[in-house]
Amino acid sequence: MGRLTGGDPSLLRRINSAVVLQALRAATASAPPDAPSASLTDLTLATGLSRPTVEGVVDGLLDSGLAAEVPAEEGGVRRQGRPARRFRFRAEAGHLLGLEIGAHRVAALLSDLDGRALGRAVREVSEKAPAEMRLERVRATAADLLREAGVERHSLRAVGVGSPGVVEADGTVHLCTALPGWTGLPLGERLRDSFQCPVLVENDANTAAVAEHWRGAAAGSDDVVFVLAGLSPGAGSLIGGRLHRGYGGAAGEIGALHLLGREASPEEVLSTTGEPLNPLDEAQVVRVFALARDGDVRARAAVDRFIRRLVHDTAALVLALDPEVVVVGGWAAGLEGMLDPLREELARYCLRPPQVAQSLLGEAAVTTGAVRLALDHVEAELFAVDSTVTARRAAR
């Protein structure tokens, strides 16, 4: 934050406010459920600030709606003197929205300022839907969720978005082959116009990686690779606890590795006829997997090729990044017998084989990570957090 001098009174007030608010939030979260509050003495001890300073900051937080005074309990043993004032952080003072935009569906997750889920909504959309139709479905899904939860749109503090493709820092989709009309779309700007609050747009695999690190299979691990196993696999990674996007946001695009000439195209990998699978869509792929489970020899061979491709792509990232854990998610995560071959092959090819785990969040991974994007942004503003997992410029 830089050096404080006698000429920095506004910065000093900002820091004091952030310190007290963060202490109040922590105290509210750690207090017993029947008494989620902190006294001025508690906050003075937690922050090291003077009592008058803490009291002044708390009064300002009360005015802003971020704190509330907790009434003294009635019916208790009455003590001499005025009871100590107690306060709590108002997680309901604002809301966060996490959005997933996919080929076949859009999903939304609503939370309070503590990241607690308040509601979810999922709506189907055609994989052939043009960009405008898909955006309208996103807006309608979010509007339905807000209405069902009884939350006003102006209460949104930030919106996080997980989208396929290479996403630039300003929320523009640089390249996307999964969604029609998505390449070049200023997604952050378009959604900012709809929600009138900061919008954080991230690649969907990156968003899911953040979610698994926050509340999933990679919780407690700071070096993580998340593999979004689908028709064209993608990956997100955290290095030292921070999301790694690469210079232009294209880190983890392992679905392009076949272009190096070492493997067949996805259409050829999943073919059961010797001819490229056409169209290459999830319905066709589900059919191949179903045939494999029923014992079809050609389908079983196609699934085996898919697993080998996944091993090859994942091993490339593991060798480069040396993660502690690899989390596999996406629709392919439920394939019977996929994780064991992945563990065995990574042990063969990698100098230090990582742990391999299946996603604990499943289909909620992207929306959960999108909420974390929004929460990181709000924490950086409210609590003066110096660094977050997902720090990125928001579309405003």
XYZ file of C-alpha atoms in Angstrom:
396
model
C 0.000 0.000 0.000
C 3.002 2.309 0.192
C 4.440 4.288 3.071
C 2.107 6.258 5.293
C 2.972 9.854 6.058
C 1.299 12.685 7.902
C -0.318 13.639 4.596
C -2.183 10.359 4.217
C -5.206 10.719 6.536
C -7.685 9.324 3.997
C -5.482 6.297 3.322
C -5.064 5.742 7.046
C -8.829 5.838 7.524
C -9.252 3.397 4.656
C -6.741 0.992 6.186
C -8.282 1.261 9.653
C -11.744 0.628 8.229
C -10.555 -2.421 6.276
C -8.731 -3.840 9.301
C -11.725 -3.435 11.607
C -14.178 -4.776 9.015
C -12.021 -7.818 8.379
C -11.712 -8.463 12.120
C -15.466 -8.089 12.551
C -16.157 -10.499 9.717
C -13.715 -13.061 11.150
C -15.181 -12.691 14.655
C -18.717 -13.083 13.352
C -17.759 -16.233 11.443
C -15.894 -17.848 14.370
C -18.362 -16.916 17.139
C -20.929 -19.448 18.405
C -23.985 -19.694 16.128
C -26.240 -18.358 18.874
C -24.044 -15.294 19.396
C -22.334 -14.288 16.106
C -20.967 -10.970 17.266
C -17.969 -9.079 18.644
C -17.620 -6.289 21.194
C -15.560 -3.132 20.828
C -13.061 -4.688 23.235
C -12.839 -7.797 21.025
C -12.172 -5.673 17.956
C -9.635 -3.482 19.765
C -7.665 -6.560 20.827
C -7.912 -8.150 17.388
C -6.755 -5.075 15.456
C -4.337 -3.394 17.873
C -6.040 -0.063 17.194
C -7.171 2.304 19.902
C -10.695 1.941 21.235
C -11.800 5.409 20.022
C -10.510 4.570 16.536
C -12.347 1.246 16.505
C -15.538 2.846 17.775
C -15.385 5.532 15.083
C -14.836 2.947 12.358
C -17.680 0.759 13.622
C -20.064 3.733 13.605
C -19.126 4.304 9.970
C -19.718 0.625 9.161
C -23.130 0.833 10.794
C -23.984 3.810 8.592
C -22.830 1.976 5.461
C -24.882 -1.120 6.277
C -21.874 -3.467 6.464
C -22.259 -3.891 10.232
C -25.210 -4.196 12.570
C -25.481 -3.752 16.310
C -26.713 -6.858 18.086
C -29.343 -6.077 20.743
C -28.498 -7.085 24.315
C -30.092 -10.394 25.186
C -33.294 -10.091 27.113
C -34.051 -12.268 30.126
C -30.411 -12.790 31.071
C -28.807 -11.966 34.398
C -28.681 -8.193 34.668
C -25.267 -6.765 35.434
C -24.402 -3.396 36.838
C -23.643 -0.701 34.312
C -24.458 -0.480 30.626
C -23.977 -3.764 28.719
C -21.147 -3.858 26.201
C -22.198 -3.013 22.638
C -21.857 -5.964 20.298
C -21.731 -5.989 16.518
C -21.780 -8.396 13.596
C -20.746 -8.339 9.956
C -23.774 -8.116 7.651
C -23.121 -10.734 4.997
C -26.571 -9.885 3.642
C -25.481 -6.318 2.885
C -24.693 -7.354 -0.672
C -24.810 -10.328 -2.979
C -22.590 -12.107 -5.486
C -23.557 -13.918 -8.658
C -21.618 -16.720 -10.343
C -22.457 -17.598 -13.955
C -21.505 -20.551 -16.120
C -21.949 -20.230 -19.883
C -21.732 -23.543 -21.690
C -22.599 -25.132 -25.001
C -25.778 -26.810 -23.755
C -26.698 -24.901 -20.620
C -26.238 -21.766 -18.599
C -26.191 -21.837 -14.807
C -26.245 -19.255 -12.040
C -25.329 -19.363 -8.342
C -26.260 -16.609 -5.886
C -24.412 -16.030 -2.621
C -24.065 -13.510 0.203
C -20.851 -11.651 1.055
C -19.546 -14.674 2.956
C -19.892 -16.862 -0.124
C -22.823 -18.825 1.300
C -25.065 -20.162 -1.457
C -28.571 -18.698 -1.486
C -29.932 -20.283 -4.648
C -29.121 -21.886 -8.001
C -30.695 -21.916 -11.440
C -29.920 -23.928 -14.581
C -31.417 -23.434 -18.025
C -30.821 -25.399 -21.219
C -29.669 -23.686 -24.397
C -29.005 -25.003 -27.884
C -25.370 -25.579 -28.800
C -26.182 -23.812 -32.084
C -27.656 -20.733 -30.399
C -26.104 -17.485 -31.682
C -24.294 -15.252 -29.221
C -27.195 -12.863 -28.677
C -29.602 -15.685 -27.892
C -27.114 -17.248 -25.463
C -26.551 -13.912 -23.727
C -30.295 -13.431 -23.403
C -30.598 -16.863 -21.811
C -27.877 -15.882 -19.333
C -29.730 -12.684 -18.413
C -33.051 -14.503 -18.062
C -31.537 -17.221 -15.879
C -29.956 -14.652 -13.576
C -33.212 -12.648 -13.416
C -35.199 -15.771 -12.505
C -32.740 -16.645 -9.738
C -32.767 -13.146 -8.256
C -36.551 -13.080 -8.320
C -36.856 -16.500 -6.682
C -34.387 -15.483 -3.961
C -36.076 -12.127 -3.371
C -32.852 -10.229 -4.108
C -32.857 -6.886 -5.923
C -30.448 -6.494 -8.837
C -28.890 -3.373 -7.278
C -27.775 -5.548 -4.332
C -25.221 -7.322 -6.545
C -21.673 -6.281 -5.621
C -19.942 -8.299 -8.345
C -20.607 -10.999 -10.945
C -18.166 -13.780 -11.822
C -18.425 -15.592 -15.156
C -16.916 -18.854 -16.397
C -16.868 -19.184 -20.190
C -15.197 -21.474 -22.736
C -12.339 -20.001 -24.703
C -9.275 -17.842 -24.285
C -10.357 -14.854 -22.211
C -8.427 -11.596 -22.161
C -7.933 -9.519 -19.025
C -10.765 -7.123 -19.883
C -13.289 -9.948 -20.309
C -13.130 -10.140 -24.114
C -13.191 -13.668 -25.547
C -10.101 -13.774 -27.752
C -10.829 -17.211 -29.216
C -13.596 -19.764 -28.708
C -14.474 -22.695 -30.958
C -17.146 -24.154 -28.652
C -19.809 -21.435 -28.932
C -21.067 -19.796 -32.147
C -20.192 -16.112 -32.434
C -18.191 -16.118 -29.209
C -14.756 -15.267 -30.637
C -14.141 -11.534 -30.249
C -17.178 -11.026 -28.013
C -16.662 -8.300 -25.348
C -18.390 -10.541 -22.822
C -17.436 -8.587 -19.725
C -18.639 -5.317 -21.208
C -21.923 -6.799 -22.432
C -22.757 -8.319 -19.056
C -21.644 -5.187 -17.215
C -24.336 -3.305 -19.128
C -26.885 -5.845 -17.851
C -25.874 -6.034 -14.198
C -24.476 -2.552 -13.511
C -21.708 -3.879 -11.257
C -18.152 -5.186 -11.760
C -18.043 -8.329 -13.927
C -15.097 -10.754 -13.779
C -14.836 -13.100 -16.782
C -12.594 -16.156 -16.718
C -12.034 -19.302 -18.742
C -14.298 -22.090 -17.454
C -11.482 -24.528 -16.604
C -9.656 -21.792 -14.676
C -12.880 -20.997 -12.846
C -13.386 -24.642 -11.903
C -9.777 -24.859 -10.679
C -10.457 -21.933 -8.355
C -13.585 -23.680 -7.064
C -11.817 -26.960 -6.303
C -9.066 -25.044 -4.486
C -11.693 -23.144 -2.467
C -14.207 -25.834 -1.576
C -13.385 -28.994 -3.496
C -10.904 -31.788 -3.990
C -7.876 -29.447 -3.976
C -8.700 -27.552 -0.780
C -5.474 -27.054 1.131
C -3.243 -27.509 -1.936
C -1.647 -24.466 -3.567
C -0.213 -26.199 -6.651
C -3.171 -27.582 -8.556
C -4.119 -28.655 -12.066
C -7.808 -29.009 -12.882
C -8.610 -30.930 -16.070
C -11.976 -30.176 -17.626
C -12.430 -33.442 -19.492
C -14.749 -33.007 -22.422
C -14.818 -33.165 -26.187
C -11.759 -30.945 -26.299
C -10.165 -30.966 -22.838
C -9.022 -27.808 -21.145
C -7.185 -27.193 -17.919
C -6.767 -24.564 -15.269
C -3.903 -24.336 -12.807
C -2.874 -22.628 -9.620
C 0.808 -22.101 -8.924
C 1.743 -21.179 -5.385
C -1.918 -20.534 -4.641
C -2.488 -18.082 -7.512
C -4.376 -18.689 -10.707
C -2.019 -19.013 -13.678
C -3.462 -17.605 -16.907
C -0.336 -17.148 -18.992
C 0.613 -14.000 -20.895
C -2.554 -13.856 -23.017
C -4.926 -16.057 -21.053
C -4.248 -19.199 -23.110
C -2.488 -21.290 -20.432
C -4.004 -24.751 -20.091
C -5.444 -25.063 -23.609
C -4.375 -28.708 -23.766
C -7.107 -29.507 -26.269
C -4.794 -28.096 -28.951
C -1.950 -30.556 -28.267
C -3.101 -32.874 -31.049
C -2.133 -30.101 -33.461
C 1.500 -30.976 -32.715
C 0.958 -34.099 -34.786
C 1.352 -36.601 -32.011
C -2.306 -37.589 -31.743
C -5.412 -37.818 -33.890
C -8.094 -35.150 -33.860
C -10.938 -35.502 -31.312
C -13.266 -36.560 -34.158
C -10.913 -39.452 -34.970
C -10.203 -40.401 -31.367
C -13.873 -41.038 -30.584
C -14.844 -42.620 -33.905
C -16.244 -46.156 -33.947
C -16.415 -46.436 -37.738
C -12.974 -45.470 -39.005
C -14.405 -42.191 -40.250
C -14.225 -38.954 -38.173
C -17.172 -38.619 -35.796
C -19.550 -36.050 -37.278
C -20.993 -34.087 -35.689
C -18.675 -34.125 -32.696
C -21.147 -33.280 -29.956
C -21.908 -34.570 -26.485
C -24.886 -36.633 -27.652
C -22.654 -38.586 -30.030
C -19.972 -39.034 -27.388
C -22.472 -40.222 -24.762
C -23.610 -42.823 -27.283
C -20.024 -44.038 -27.766
C -19.493 -44.370 -24.022
C -22.806 -46.225 -23.620
C -21.809 -48.692 -26.354
C -18.449 -49.215 -24.629
C -20.178 -50.040 -21.350
C -22.324 -52.568 -23.217
C -19.215 -54.297 -24.521
C -18.978 -52.929 -28.061
C -15.371 -53.569 -29.112
C -14.979 -50.516 -31.362
C -16.558 -48.213 -28.790
C -14.298 -49.632 -26.076
C -11.295 -48.909 -28.295
C -12.549 -45.337 -28.803
C -12.878 -44.814 -25.054
C -9.383 -46.238 -24.547
C -8.039 -43.741 -27.096
C -9.857 -40.955 -25.255
C -8.254 -41.954 -21.960
C -4.807 -42.145 -23.583
C -5.357 -38.650 -25.029
C -6.357 -37.371 -21.601
C -3.265 -38.955 -20.051
C -1.031 -37.438 -22.727
C -2.506 -33.965 -22.322
C -2.483 -34.063 -18.537
C 1.076 -35.404 -18.375
C 2.275 -32.421 -20.396
C 0.959 -30.042 -17.728
C 2.155 -32.192 -14.838
C 5.696 -32.284 -16.210
C 5.685 -28.529 -16.721
C 4.057 -27.459 -13.439
C 4.683 -30.272 -10.923
C 1.323 -29.900 -9.152
C 0.526 -31.524 -5.838
C -2.875 -32.646 -7.066
C -4.664 -33.130 -10.384
C -8.442 -32.829 -10.211
C -10.514 -34.264 -13.049
C -13.942 -32.756 -13.709
C -16.369 -32.195 -16.546
C -18.824 -34.685 -18.003
C -16.072 -37.296 -18.520
C -15.197 -37.374 -14.814
C -17.840 -40.004 -14.228
C -16.395 -42.494 -16.693
C -15.979 -45.814 -14.975
C -12.338 -46.771 -14.567
C -10.817 -43.519 -15.835
C -8.953 -42.306 -12.751
C -6.933 -45.466 -12.124
C -5.413 -45.544 -15.644
C -4.664 -41.827 -15.307
C -2.823 -42.427 -12.023
C -0.895 -45.364 -13.485
C 0.170 -43.547 -16.633
C 1.163 -40.362 -14.815
C 3.301 -42.528 -12.518
C 5.049 -43.892 -15.621
C 5.710 -40.565 -17.323
C 6.100 -38.045 -14.516
C 9.117 -37.589 -12.284
C 6.939 -36.958 -9.231
C 3.423 -38.344 -9.783
C 0.743 -36.065 -8.332
C -2.344 -37.077 -6.421
C -5.265 -37.627 -8.790
C -8.770 -36.892 -7.560
C -12.220 -36.581 -9.033
C -13.979 -33.240 -8.691
C -16.043 -32.953 -5.520
C -18.141 -30.134 -6.959
C -19.256 -31.807 -10.174
C -21.530 -29.661 -12.308
C -21.395 -26.861 -9.719
C -17.636 -26.355 -10.130
C -17.763 -23.494 -12.638
C -20.502 -21.489 -10.912
C -18.815 -22.010 -7.534
C -15.532 -20.739 -8.947
C -17.336 -17.803 -10.541
C -18.704 -16.804 -7.130
C -15.140 -16.986 -5.794
C -14.018 -14.617 -8.566
C -16.681 -12.140 -7.477
C -15.894 -12.630 -3.791
C -12.176 -12.026 -4.358
C -13.017 -8.761 -6.082
C -15.277 -7.611 -3.257
C -12.767 -8.636 -0.593
C -10.067 -6.669 -2.365
C -12.313 -3.587 -2.201
C -13.788 -4.009 1.278
C -10.935 -5.577 3.178
C -7.929 -4.155 1.305
C -6.657 -7.635 0.551
C -3.224 -7.235 -1.036
C -3.414 -10.371 -3.151
C -6.121 -12.851 -3.974
C -6.220 -16.129 -5.825
C -7.953 -14.623 -8.835
C -6.995 -10.920 -8.849
C -8.000 -9.550 -12.255
C -9.341 -6.345 -13.763
C -13.144 -6.230 -13.754
C -15.354 -4.944 -16.526
C -16.900 -1.766 -15.080
